[in-house]
Amino acid sequence: VDRFAAGYLLGHIPLATNSSFYVFGGISHFKGTFTRPDDSSITDKEEGGSFGAGYQINFGRTFGLNLEYARYIDQNNNRLTGYTLGAQVFF
């Protein structure tokens, strides 16, 4: 991956006082160079709509975890998706 950038709008749906489900959508830009088995390479770039969803839980006022799925790019036979496990520290 040579370059990846994205911008999103995010909305949370509270499930309890310390957890929420969230969805997001926006736009992503991706540029990558791929090497074939014969050592030739292809450079490709894509831009398009992105979306995803996740779950966040906070453990007290200073620490939280989240699990997220995102579809970043799905155009011209190129699909970039990902799962993320994250930690947050509030101060």
Coordinates of C-alpha atoms in Angstrom, one line a residue:
V1 CA 0.0 0.0 0.0
D2 CA 1.5 3.3 -1.1
R3 CA -1.2 5.6 0.2
F4 CA -4.5 5.3 2.0
A5 CA -6.7 8.1 3.2
A6 CA -10.4 8.3 4.3
G7 CA -13.0 10.6 5.8
Y8 CA -16.1 9.4 7.6
L9 CA -19.3 10.5 9.3
L10 CA -20.0 8.4 12.4
G11 CA -23.2 7.7 14.4
H12 CA -23.4 5.9 17.8
I13 CA -26.4 4.0 19.1
P14 CA -26.1 3.6 22.9
L15 CA -26.7 0.1 24.2
A16 CA -25.9 0.8 27.8
T17 CA -24.2 3.5 29.8
N18 CA -20.8 2.1 28.9
S19 CA -21.3 0.6 25.4
S20 CA -22.5 1.5 21.9
F21 CA -23.0 0.2 18.4
Y22 CA -21.8 2.5 15.7
V23 CA -22.0 2.8 11.9
F24 CA -20.0 5.0 9.6
G25 CA -19.8 6.0 6.0
G26 CA -17.7 8.2 3.9
I27 CA -15.1 8.2 1.2
S28 CA -11.7 6.5 0.8
H29 CA -8.7 6.8 -1.5
F30 CA -6.2 4.0 -2.0
K31 CA -3.0 3.6 -4.1
G32 CA -1.0 0.4 -4.1
T33 CA 1.7 -1.3 -6.0
F34 CA 1.3 -5.1 -6.5
T35 CA 4.0 -7.5 -7.6
R36 CA 3.2 -10.4 -9.8
P37 CA 4.9 -13.8 -9.6
D38 CA 6.9 -13.0 -12.7
D39 CA 8.3 -9.9 -10.8
S40 CA 6.4 -7.4 -12.9
S41 CA 4.3 -4.9 -11.0
I42 CA 1.1 -3.0 -11.3
T43 CA 0.2 0.3 -9.7
D44 CA -3.4 1.1 -9.2
K45 CA -5.4 3.7 -7.3
E46 CA -9.1 3.8 -6.4
E47 CA -11.5 6.2 -4.8
G48 CA -15.0 5.5 -3.6
G49 CA -17.6 5.1 -0.9
S50 CA -16.7 3.4 2.3
F51 CA -18.9 2.1 5.2
G52 CA -18.6 0.0 8.3
A53 CA -19.9 -0.8 11.7
G54 CA -18.5 -1.5 15.1
Y55 CA -19.0 -2.1 18.8
Q56 CA -17.4 0.0 21.6
I57 CA -17.3 -0.7 25.3
N58 CA -15.8 1.6 28.0
F59 CA -14.3 0.2 31.2
G60 CA -14.6 3.2 33.5
R61 CA -13.8 6.7 32.5
T62 CA -10.2 6.1 31.2
F63 CA -10.2 3.0 29.0
G64 CA -12.2 1.4 26.2
L65 CA -12.1 -1.2 23.5
N66 CA -13.7 -1.4 20.1
L67 CA -14.2 -4.0 17.4
E68 CA -14.9 -2.8 13.9
Y69 CA -15.5 -4.0 10.3
A70 CA -15.0 -1.7 7.3
R71 CA -15.4 -1.9 3.6
Y72 CA -13.0 0.7 2.3
I73 CA -12.9 0.2 -1.4
D74 CA -15.1 -2.0 -3.7
Q75 CA -14.6 -0.8 -7.3
N76 CA -13.2 -2.2 -10.6
N77 CA -12.6 -5.7 -9.2
N78 CA -10.6 -4.2 -6.3
R79 CA -11.9 -4.8 -2.8
L80 CA -10.2 -3.6 0.4
T81 CA -11.9 -4.6 3.7
G82 CA -10.6 -4.9 7.2
Y83 CA -11.4 -5.8 10.8
T84 CA -10.0 -3.7 13.6
L85 CA -9.5 -4.3 17.3
G86 CA -8.7 -1.1 19.1
A87 CA -8.0 0.3 22.5
Q88 CA -8.7 3.8 23.7
V89 CA -7.2 5.7 26.6
F90 CA -9.0 8.8 27.8
F91 CA -7.2 11.5 29.7

